[in-house]
Coordinates of C-alpha atoms in Angstrom, one line a residue:
M1 CA -0.1 0.0 -0.1
E2 CA 0.9 3.7 -1.4
T3 CA 1.8 6.5 1.5
L4 CA 3.2 9.5 2.3
G5 CA 6.6 9.6 1.2
Q6 CA 9.0 7.4 0.7
D7 CA 11.0 5.0 2.9
L8 CA 14.7 6.4 3.8
R9 CA 16.1 4.2 5.1
T10 CA 16.1 2.6 0.2
M11 CA 15.3 5.2 -1.2
V12 CA 17.7 7.0 -3.5
R13 CA 19.2 10.4 -2.8
T14 CA 19.7 13.1 -5.3
P15 CA 21.6 16.2 -4.1
L16 CA 20.4 19.4 -5.0
D17 CA 22.4 21.1 -7.5
E18 CA 25.1 23.3 -8.3
T19 CA 23.1 25.0 -9.9
H20 CA 20.4 25.1 -7.2
V21 CA 23.5 25.8 -4.6
A22 CA 24.6 28.2 -6.6
A23 CA 20.7 29.7 -6.0
M24 CA 20.3 29.9 -3.0
R25 CA 23.7 31.7 -2.4
K26 CA 22.7 34.6 -4.3
V27 CA 19.8 35.2 -1.7
G28 CA 21.8 33.7 1.6
T29 CA 24.0 34.1 4.4
E30 CA 27.5 31.8 5.1
R31 CA 27.2 30.9 9.1
R32 CA 29.6 29.1 10.7
V33 CA 28.8 27.1 14.3
K34 CA 31.4 25.4 17.1
A35 CA 31.1 21.6 17.5
G36 CA 27.9 21.2 20.1
E37 CA 26.3 24.4 19.2
I38 CA 22.6 24.0 19.0
T39 CA 21.2 25.3 15.8
H40 CA 17.5 24.8 15.9
R41 CA 15.6 24.1 18.9
A42 CA 12.6 21.3 19.2
G43 CA 9.3 24.3 19.6
D44 CA 11.0 26.7 17.7
P45 CA 9.7 28.0 14.8
T46 CA 10.9 27.3 11.7
T47 CA 12.9 30.3 9.8
E48 CA 15.1 29.3 7.5
F49 CA 16.2 26.7 5.3
T50 CA 19.5 25.3 6.6
Y51 CA 22.2 23.4 4.1
L52 CA 25.4 22.4 5.2
L53 CA 28.5 23.1 3.2
D54 CA 30.9 21.4 5.9
G55 CA 31.1 19.9 8.7
E56 CA 27.9 17.5 9.8
M57 CA 25.3 17.8 11.7
E58 CA 22.7 15.6 14.6
A59 CA 19.3 15.3 15.7
V60 CA 19.4 15.2 20.3
D61 CA 17.8 12.8 21.4
P62 CA 15.5 14.3 24.2
A63 CA 15.5 11.7 26.4
T64 CA 19.4 10.7 26.7
G65 CA 20.6 14.2 25.1
G66 CA 22.4 11.8 22.3
R67 CA 22.1 11.8 19.6
Y68 CA 18.9 10.3 18.1
G69 CA 18.6 6.7 16.6
D70 CA 21.0 4.9 15.0
G71 CA 23.3 7.6 14.5
A72 CA 23.1 8.7 10.8
S73 CA 24.0 12.7 10.9
L74 CA 24.0 15.5 8.4
G75 CA 27.1 15.3 6.2
P76 CA 27.5 18.6 3.7
T77 CA 25.4 18.6 1.3
Q78 CA 22.8 17.7 2.5
F79 CA 19.9 20.5 5.1
T80 CA 18.2 20.3 7.5
G81 CA 14.0 19.9 8.4
D82 CA 11.1 18.4 8.1
I83 CA 8.3 19.0 6.0
A84 CA 6.7 21.5 8.7
F85 CA 9.0 23.5 7.4
L86 CA 6.6 24.3 4.5
S87 CA 3.8 25.8 7.0
G88 CA 6.6 27.5 8.6
G89 CA 5.8 25.4 12.0
A90 CA 8.0 24.1 14.9
Y91 CA 11.1 21.6 14.5
S92 CA 10.3 18.1 16.0
M93 CA 13.5 17.6 16.6
S94 CA 16.6 19.6 18.2
L95 CA 19.6 19.7 15.4
R96 CA 23.8 20.3 17.6
A97 CA 26.7 20.7 15.1
V98 CA 28.6 17.2 15.5
Q99 CA 31.9 19.2 14.8
D100 CA 32.8 22.6 13.2
T101 CA 30.6 23.5 10.6
T102 CA 28.8 25.6 8.2
L103 CA 25.7 26.5 7.1
L104 CA 23.8 28.3 4.0
C105 CA 20.8 30.0 5.0
V106 CA 17.9 31.5 3.4
E107 CA 14.7 32.6 5.5
R108 CA 11.7 30.9 4.9
E109 CA 9.5 33.7 2.9
V110 CA 13.1 34.1 0.4
M111 CA 13.2 30.1 -0.2
L112 CA 9.3 29.5 -0.1
D113 CA 9.7 31.7 -4.0
L114 CA 12.8 30.4 -5.2
M115 CA 10.7 26.6 -4.9
S116 CA 8.0 27.7 -6.5
R117 CA 10.4 29.2 -9.0
I118 CA 12.8 26.4 -9.2
P119 CA 10.5 23.3 -9.4
E120 CA 13.3 20.5 -10.0
M121 CA 15.2 22.5 -7.0
S122 CA 11.5 21.9 -4.6
D123 CA 10.6 18.5 -6.3
I124 CA 14.1 17.4 -4.5
I125 CA 13.6 18.9 -1.7
I126 CA 9.6 18.1 -0.7
T127 CA 10.2 14.3 -1.2
V128 CA 13.0 13.7 1.4
F129 CA 11.0 16.4 3.6
A130 CA 8.5 14.1 3.0
A131 CA 10.5 10.9 4.1
R132 CA 11.7 12.2 7.3
R133 CA 8.5 12.7 8.2
R134 CA 7.8 9.2 8.0
G135 CA 10.9 8.2 9.0
Q136 CA 9.2 9.4 12.4
L137 CA 5.9 8.2 12.5
E138 CA 6.9 4.7 11.9
R139 CA 10.0 5.4 14.9
G140 CA 8.5 7.7 17.6
A141 CA 11.3 10.2 16.5
S142 CA 9.6 13.2 18.2
E143 CA 10.5 15.5 20.9
L144 CA 6.0 14.8 22.6
T145 CA 6.3 11.7 24.6
L146 CA 2.3 10.8 25.3
I147 CA 1.8 9.1 29.0
G148 CA -1.5 6.7 29.6
A149 CA -3.3 6.8 25.9
E150 CA -4.9 3.6 26.9
A151 CA -6.2 4.2 30.0
D152 CA -7.2 7.9 29.7
R153 CA -9.5 9.2 27.3
N154 CA -7.9 13.3 27.3
I155 CA -4.0 11.7 26.2
R156 CA -6.2 9.7 23.9
Q157 CA -7.8 12.7 22.4
I158 CA -4.9 13.5 21.9
A159 CA -3.3 11.3 20.4
A160 CA -5.7 10.4 17.8
F161 CA -5.0 13.7 17.1
A162 CA -1.2 13.4 15.8
G163 CA -2.1 10.4 14.2
R164 CA -4.6 11.6 11.8
N165 CA -3.0 14.5 11.4
R166 CA 0.4 12.6 10.6
I167 CA 2.2 14.4 13.1
P168 CA 5.2 12.2 15.3
V169 CA 4.1 11.4 19.3
R170 CA 6.8 8.7 21.3
S171 CA 3.9 7.2 22.8
L172 CA 4.4 5.5 26.4
T173 CA 2.1 3.2 28.7
L174 CA 1.8 3.2 32.6
D175 CA 3.3 0.3 33.1
E176 CA 6.6 1.0 30.6
A177 CA 9.9 1.0 32.4
E178 CA 10.1 4.3 30.1
A179 CA 7.4 5.9 31.3
E180 CA 8.6 6.1 34.6
T181 CA 11.9 7.6 34.1
V182 CA 10.1 10.4 32.1
A183 CA 7.8 11.1 34.3
H184 CA 10.5 11.3 38.0
A185 CA 12.9 13.2 35.4
C186 CA 9.9 15.7 34.4
S187 CA 9.5 15.7 38.7
I188 CA 5.8 14.7 37.8
A189 CA 3.7 11.7 39.8
P190 CA 4.7 8.0 38.0
N191 CA 1.8 6.0 36.6
A192 CA 0.0 8.9 36.0
P193 CA -1.2 10.6 32.3
A194 CA 0.3 12.7 31.2
V195 CA 1.7 14.9 27.0
I196 CA 5.3 16.1 27.7
F197 CA 7.2 18.0 24.9
G198 CA 11.2 18.1 24.6
K199 CA 12.7 16.8 28.3
G200 CA 11.1 18.3 30.6
E201 CA 8.2 20.9 29.4
V202 CA 4.6 18.7 31.0
I203 CA 1.9 20.5 29.4
A204 CA -0.7 21.0 31.6
D205 CA -4.4 20.2 30.3
P206 CA -3.6 18.8 27.3
T207 CA -5.9 19.1 24.8
P208 CA -5.3 18.9 20.9
R209 CA -5.5 22.8 20.3
K210 CA -2.6 22.7 23.0
I211 CA -0.7 20.5 21.1
A212 CA -0.4 22.2 18.5
S213 CA -0.5 25.6 19.0
R214 CA 3.3 24.4 20.8
L215 CA 4.0 23.0 17.0
G216 CA 2.7 26.0 14.7
L217 CA -0.1 24.6 13.3
D218 CA -3.0 26.4 14.3
L219 CA -2.3 30.0 12.6
N220 CA -2.9 33.2 14.5
F221 CA -5.1 36.1 12.3
E222 CA -4.1 39.9 12.2
E223 CA -7.8 41.1 12.0
D224 CA -7.4 43.1 8.9
E225 CA -5.7 40.3 6.9
L226 CA -7.8 39.5 4.0
H227 CA -7.4 35.7 2.7
D228 CA -8.4 35.8 -1.4
V229 CA -10.1 32.8 -1.3
M230 CA -11.3 30.6 2.3
I231 CA -11.9 27.1 2.7
V232 CA -13.5 26.1 5.5
G233 CA -13.0 22.0 5.6
G234 CA -9.8 20.5 5.2
G235 CA -11.1 17.0 2.9
P236 CA -10.4 15.3 -0.1
A237 CA -12.8 18.6 -1.7
G238 CA -11.0 21.5 0.3
V239 CA -7.8 20.0 0.6
A240 CA -8.5 19.9 -3.8
A241 CA -9.4 23.7 -3.5
A242 CA -6.6 24.3 -1.4
V243 CA -3.8 22.3 -4.2
Y244 CA -5.6 24.4 -7.0
A245 CA -6.1 27.8 -4.9
G246 CA -2.1 28.3 -4.1
S247 CA -1.4 26.8 -7.8
E248 CA -3.7 30.0 -9.3
G249 CA -2.0 32.3 -7.3
L250 CA -5.2 33.3 -4.9
K251 CA -3.7 34.2 -1.1
G252 CA -6.0 30.8 0.2
L253 CA -6.4 29.9 3.9
V254 CA -8.1 26.1 4.4
V255 CA -9.8 26.2 9.0
E256 CA -9.8 22.5 10.2
D257 CA -11.5 21.3 13.1
L258 CA -10.5 17.8 13.6
A259 CA -7.8 17.1 11.0
I260 CA -7.1 16.9 7.2
G261 CA -8.3 14.9 5.4
G262 CA -12.1 15.2 7.3
Q263 CA -14.0 12.2 7.2
A264 CA -12.2 10.7 4.1
G265 CA -9.1 10.5 6.4
T266 CA -10.0 8.1 8.9
S267 CA -10.4 5.2 6.1
S268 CA -7.9 2.8 6.7
R269 CA -7.8 1.5 3.0
I270 CA -8.8 3.0 -0.1
E271 CA -8.8 1.0 -3.0
N272 CA -11.1 2.5 -6.4
Y273 CA -9.5 6.1 -6.1
M274 CA -7.0 6.7 -10.0
G275 CA -3.0 5.8 -9.8
F276 CA -3.5 4.0 -6.4
P277 CA -3.1 0.0 -7.5
T278 CA -2.2 -0.8 -4.5
G279 CA -4.4 1.7 -1.8
I280 CA -3.9 4.2 0.0
S281 CA -5.4 5.0 4.0
G282 CA -7.1 9.0 3.6
A283 CA -5.2 10.4 6.0
D284 CA -2.0 9.6 3.9
L285 CA -4.1 10.8 0.3
C286 CA -5.1 13.9 1.3
W287 CA -1.5 14.7 3.4
R288 CA 0.1 14.8 0.1
G289 CA -2.1 16.7 -1.5
E290 CA -2.3 19.3 1.6
V291 CA 2.2 19.0 0.9
Q292 CA 0.8 20.4 -2.5
A293 CA -0.6 22.8 -1.0
M294 CA 1.0 24.6 0.7
K295 CA 4.2 24.2 -1.9
F296 CA 1.8 26.8 -3.3
G297 CA 1.4 28.7 -0.6
T298 CA -2.1 27.4 1.1
R299 CA -2.3 28.1 4.7
F300 CA -3.7 25.9 6.9
A301 CA -5.1 26.1 9.5
V302 CA -6.2 23.6 12.6
P303 CA -7.7 22.1 14.6
R304 CA -10.2 26.2 14.1
R305 CA -13.6 25.7 13.7
A306 CA -15.5 27.9 12.5
V307 CA -18.5 29.2 14.5
E308 CA -20.3 31.7 12.4
L309 CA -20.5 33.4 8.9
Q310 CA -21.0 37.1 8.7
R311 CA -21.3 39.1 5.2
K312 CA -19.2 42.6 6.3
D313 CA -21.5 45.9 3.8
D314 CA -17.8 45.9 1.9
G315 CA -18.8 41.5 0.5
T316 CA -16.0 40.1 3.1
F317 CA -16.8 37.1 4.5
H318 CA -16.1 37.1 8.8
V319 CA -16.3 33.8 9.3
V320 CA -15.9 32.9 13.9
L321 CA -13.7 30.9 14.7
D322 CA -14.6 28.7 18.3
D323 CA -11.3 30.6 19.7
G324 CA -14.0 34.0 19.1
A325 CA -11.2 35.2 17.0
E326 CA -12.1 35.9 13.2
T327 CA -10.7 36.3 10.1
C328 CA -11.5 37.2 6.9
A329 CA -12.0 37.0 3.2
R330 CA -13.2 38.1 -0.3
A331 CA -15.0 34.3 -1.4
L332 CA -16.1 31.7 0.7
V333 CA -15.5 27.6 0.1
V334 CA -17.8 25.5 1.7
A335 CA -16.4 21.5 1.9
T336 CA -17.0 20.7 5.9
G337 CA -18.8 17.4 4.1
V338 CA -20.2 15.9 6.6
Q339 CA -19.7 13.5 10.2
Y340 CA -21.2 10.9 11.6
R341 CA -24.4 11.1 13.1
Q342 CA -24.7 10.2 17.2
L343 CA -27.5 6.9 17.8
P344 CA -29.9 8.0 20.4
I345 CA -28.2 5.2 23.0
A346 CA -28.4 6.3 26.2
R347 CA -24.5 6.9 27.9
L348 CA -23.1 7.1 24.7
A349 CA -21.3 10.9 24.3
E350 CA -20.1 9.5 28.1
F351 CA -18.4 5.9 26.3
E352 CA -16.6 9.0 23.4
S353 CA -13.4 8.0 23.4
A354 CA -13.1 5.4 25.7
G355 CA -15.1 2.5 23.3
I356 CA -16.9 4.7 21.5
Y357 CA -14.8 6.1 17.9
Y358 CA -15.9 7.2 15.0
A359 CA -12.5 6.7 13.3
A360 CA -11.0 3.6 12.4
T361 CA -7.2 4.0 12.4
D362 CA -3.6 2.6 14.3
V363 CA -4.8 4.7 16.7
E364 CA -7.6 3.3 18.2
A365 CA -6.7 0.2 16.2
R366 CA -4.1 -0.2 19.0
Y367 CA -6.9 -1.0 22.2
C368 CA -8.2 -2.8 19.8
R369 CA -5.8 -6.6 20.0
N370 CA -7.7 -9.9 20.6
T371 CA -10.8 -8.5 21.8
E372 CA -14.4 -8.5 19.8
V373 CA -14.8 -5.5 18.3
V374 CA -18.0 -4.3 16.2
V375 CA -18.6 -1.9 13.5
V376 CA -21.9 -0.1 13.1
G377 CA -23.1 0.7 8.8
G378 CA -22.8 0.1 6.2
G379 CA -22.1 2.1 3.9
N380 CA -17.1 1.7 1.9
S381 CA -15.7 3.3 5.3
A382 CA -17.5 0.5 7.5
G383 CA -16.3 -2.1 5.1
Q384 CA -12.4 -0.5 4.9
A385 CA -12.7 -0.3 9.5
A386 CA -14.0 -4.3 10.2
M387 CA -11.1 -5.3 7.5
F388 CA -8.8 -3.6 9.0
L389 CA -9.0 -4.0 12.0
S390 CA -9.5 -8.0 11.5
R391 CA -5.3 -7.9 11.6
T392 CA -5.5 -7.4 14.9
A393 CA -8.4 -7.7 16.8
K394 CA -9.7 -11.6 17.6
H395 CA -13.3 -11.4 15.8
V396 CA -14.9 -8.2 14.2
H397 CA -19.3 -7.4 14.4
V398 CA -20.5 -5.8 11.2
L399 CA -24.5 -3.5 12.0
V400 CA -26.3 -3.8 8.9
R401 CA -29.4 -2.5 10.0
G402 CA -31.1 -3.0 5.9
E403 CA -30.7 -6.8 4.3
T404 CA -28.0 -6.9 2.1
L405 CA -25.4 -4.2 1.8
A406 CA -25.2 -4.7 -2.7
S407 CA -27.2 -1.1 -2.2
S408 CA -24.8 1.1 0.4
M409 CA -21.1 -1.2 0.0
S410 CA -18.9 -1.2 -3.5
H411 CA -19.0 -5.5 -4.5
Y412 CA -14.9 -5.7 -4.3
L413 CA -15.4 -4.8 0.4
T414 CA -19.1 -7.0 -0.1
D415 CA -17.0 -10.1 -0.3
R416 CA -14.1 -10.0 0.6
L417 CA -16.5 -9.5 4.2
E418 CA -18.1 -12.6 3.7
A419 CA -15.9 -14.6 3.1
H420 CA -13.5 -13.0 5.9
P421 CA -13.1 -15.6 8.9
R422 CA -13.1 -13.7 11.6
I423 CA -15.8 -10.7 10.1
T424 CA -19.5 -11.9 11.0
V425 CA -21.8 -9.4 8.7
H426 CA -25.1 -9.4 10.9
Y427 CA -28.4 -8.0 8.8
R428 CA -31.9 -5.6 10.3
T429 CA -29.7 -5.5 13.9
Q430 CA -28.0 -2.1 15.7
M431 CA -27.1 -1.6 18.8
T432 CA -29.5 -0.7 21.7
E433 CA -27.3 -0.6 24.6
L434 CA -23.8 0.1 26.2
H435 CA -22.5 -1.1 30.1
G436 CA -19.2 -0.4 31.2
G437 CA -18.2 2.3 34.3
D438 CA -15.6 4.1 33.0
E439 CA -15.0 1.9 30.2
L440 CA -17.3 0.7 27.4
E441 CA -17.5 -3.5 28.6
A442 CA -19.9 -4.3 26.9
I443 CA -22.7 -4.1 24.1
T444 CA -26.8 -5.0 23.7
I445 CA -27.8 -5.6 20.1
H446 CA -31.6 -6.3 18.3
D447 CA -30.6 -8.6 15.7
G448 CA -34.0 -8.4 13.7
M449 CA -33.2 -11.4 11.6
A450 CA -33.4 -14.2 15.4
G451 CA -35.7 -11.8 17.3
Q452 CA -33.7 -11.3 20.0
D453 CA -31.2 -9.3 21.9
W454 CA -28.1 -10.1 23.3
K455 CA -24.8 -9.4 24.7
I456 CA -21.1 -8.2 22.8
N457 CA -18.2 -8.0 24.7
T458 CA -16.3 -5.8 23.8
R459 CA -13.8 -2.6 24.2
A460 CA -14.8 -1.0 21.7
A461 CA -17.5 0.1 18.7
F462 CA -16.5 1.8 15.3
V463 CA -20.3 4.4 14.7
M464 CA -20.0 4.2 11.1
V465 CA -23.7 5.8 10.4
G466 CA -25.9 8.7 8.9
A467 CA -24.6 12.0 6.7
A468 CA -25.4 15.1 8.6
P469 CA -23.6 18.2 6.9
N470 CA -21.7 20.6 9.5
T471 CA -23.5 23.5 8.1
D472 CA -25.2 24.5 11.0
W473 CA -22.5 28.2 11.6
L474 CA -23.3 28.9 7.5
S475 CA -25.5 31.7 10.1
G476 CA -28.4 31.2 6.9
L477 CA -26.7 34.1 4.6
V478 CA -26.4 30.6 1.9
D479 CA -30.1 28.3 1.4
L480 CA -30.3 25.0 2.7
D481 CA -32.4 21.6 1.7
E482 CA -34.3 20.0 4.8
R483 CA -31.8 17.9 5.5
G484 CA -28.8 20.8 5.5
F485 CA -27.1 20.1 2.8
V486 CA -25.8 22.9 1.0
Q487 CA -28.3 24.4 -1.9
T488 CA -26.5 25.1 -5.1
G489 CA -26.4 24.8 -9.2
P490 CA -30.1 25.8 -11.3
S491 CA -32.7 25.0 -7.7
V492 CA -30.8 28.1 -6.0
G493 CA -31.1 29.7 -9.3
Q494 CA -26.8 29.9 -10.1
S495 CA -25.1 28.5 -13.7
S496 CA -22.7 27.4 -11.8
A497 CA -23.3 23.4 -10.1
Y498 CA -21.0 25.1 -7.2
A499 CA -22.4 28.8 -6.8
T500 CA -25.2 29.1 -4.1
S501 CA -27.3 31.6 -3.1
C502 CA -25.2 33.8 -1.7
P503 CA -22.8 35.2 -3.7
G504 CA -19.2 34.9 -3.6
I505 CA -19.6 31.4 -1.9
Y506 CA -19.8 28.4 -3.3
A507 CA -20.5 25.0 -2.0
V508 CA -18.1 21.3 -2.8
G509 CA -17.9 18.2 -2.1
D510 CA -20.5 16.0 1.0
V511 CA -22.0 18.6 2.6
R512 CA -23.2 19.9 -1.2
E513 CA -26.8 19.4 -2.1
G514 CA -26.8 15.4 -4.6
S515 CA -23.4 15.2 -4.2
V516 CA -21.7 11.7 -5.3
K517 CA -21.0 10.5 -1.7
R518 CA -16.9 9.2 -2.9
V519 CA -14.2 10.6 -2.4
A520 CA -12.4 11.3 -6.4
S521 CA -16.0 13.9 -7.0
A522 CA -14.9 15.1 -4.4
V523 CA -11.4 16.0 -5.8
G524 CA -13.2 17.0 -8.4
E525 CA -15.3 19.3 -7.7
G526 CA -12.9 20.6 -4.9
S527 CA -10.7 20.5 -8.5
V528 CA -13.3 22.7 -10.9
V529 CA -14.5 24.8 -8.6
I530 CA -11.8 26.7 -7.7
S531 CA -12.5 28.7 -11.7
R532 CA -15.2 29.5 -10.3
V533 CA -13.6 31.3 -7.9
W534 CA -11.3 33.7 -9.5
D535 CA -14.7 34.2 -12.5
Y536 CA -15.9 35.7 -9.0
L537 CA -13.3 37.4 -7.9
N538 CA -11.5 39.0 -11.6
A539 CA -15.3 40.6 -11.8
D540 CA -14.9 42.3 -8.8

């Protein structure tokens, strides 16, 4: 299966060409650093691109202060940094000179402009950055340490946020000796859940937003900052719009309340998207798109949730965010998609992130090892989740309200579910009760085929049913259908299929009335809509 980047251990490395280095010399400066000097500290914003002219650099292990990993270091013709450079996020690890070293340093904004004008150089740099991020994820190489995700729902939510946004973390269980060592070094209670940055910075009352802020992901906005287009929602449609907005030279901003990838980002394997014959996870697919968009200059703010929309007298759109901040744009693309509906079952909210989940990724799969697992739903997302979870679960029960999957799930998935020895599909069956203390322990289901209730002992139930559009924040500025989906095109008197009833606001993807609920369709709509946005902006 495809991933977000190449494997550093096996990839054939292409050094920057002499002409690339010459171009950097024209706009950069040389800096001499002494052996042992820390040149970049984890958590500091990425402000420059650094290329080694001579000498040697190493990544610093936050736990030991020694060289991180397998002993690898950077030498002449190599460069520092990872994918956070594109967004101006924080350095993920500290860097130290092993010997006296000469660096060629170029300010970030200047380097991004240079990369936009020399695509061959950009390709080399981004390929290495993506491979480094993949390596960090696979090794758990990070200054961010999570302790006790298996026992604390708040830590679990942070782990899920990091996993879906492809943020590397070091995750320790409460009973690991290393967790006790870290706790002692930070002067915190042993056997207690915690989030730690670096060697001793304990993050109090940790939340995904606090973590994003520490890593420079959530962005702060100037009150008078005006974007050409704001894209609300970071699923496939929103990310595609971000790529095309940036490539057309528009000043774009994407606001996403949880994770880039949206609902598609919860899919562990997408096999029917063109160009990926061996499949790719939804999160990796959208992460690649995010990198493309950032390369063209589009910015992303995560996790920031839109709660209100206003149109000012000058025609600009102001979006109020969940923390009270405001940001504005000349045009707006609504790509907020849909969310799984909450089932009308007692204690459902109480067990969310403590046994009830709405995504099936590597993070959630850790809590399902060698246990019975339940997946509620009959769509492709439910089918993909069941196949993914069956790798580690003792058995997977798929609960389907209808009598068949023929109209809701792709044929290849249906065949796989029915043939898998550790997956059982229960037709005409619903989850009716939840049982447990602080964590889910069992559920009751009603078997419509047998006409009886029975209990399944499980620590994890994945709810993937229904499609509730995320449109409350639109504040009545656009017409919605009776289910809350945004109406566009001829139904509101517009010639463009994506134009809403309010000039300057467009809708794409699952949130749009009548859209085809598939990743490829969403990507297509997000790509095409920017041409309509361009026409609108240039008509002013």
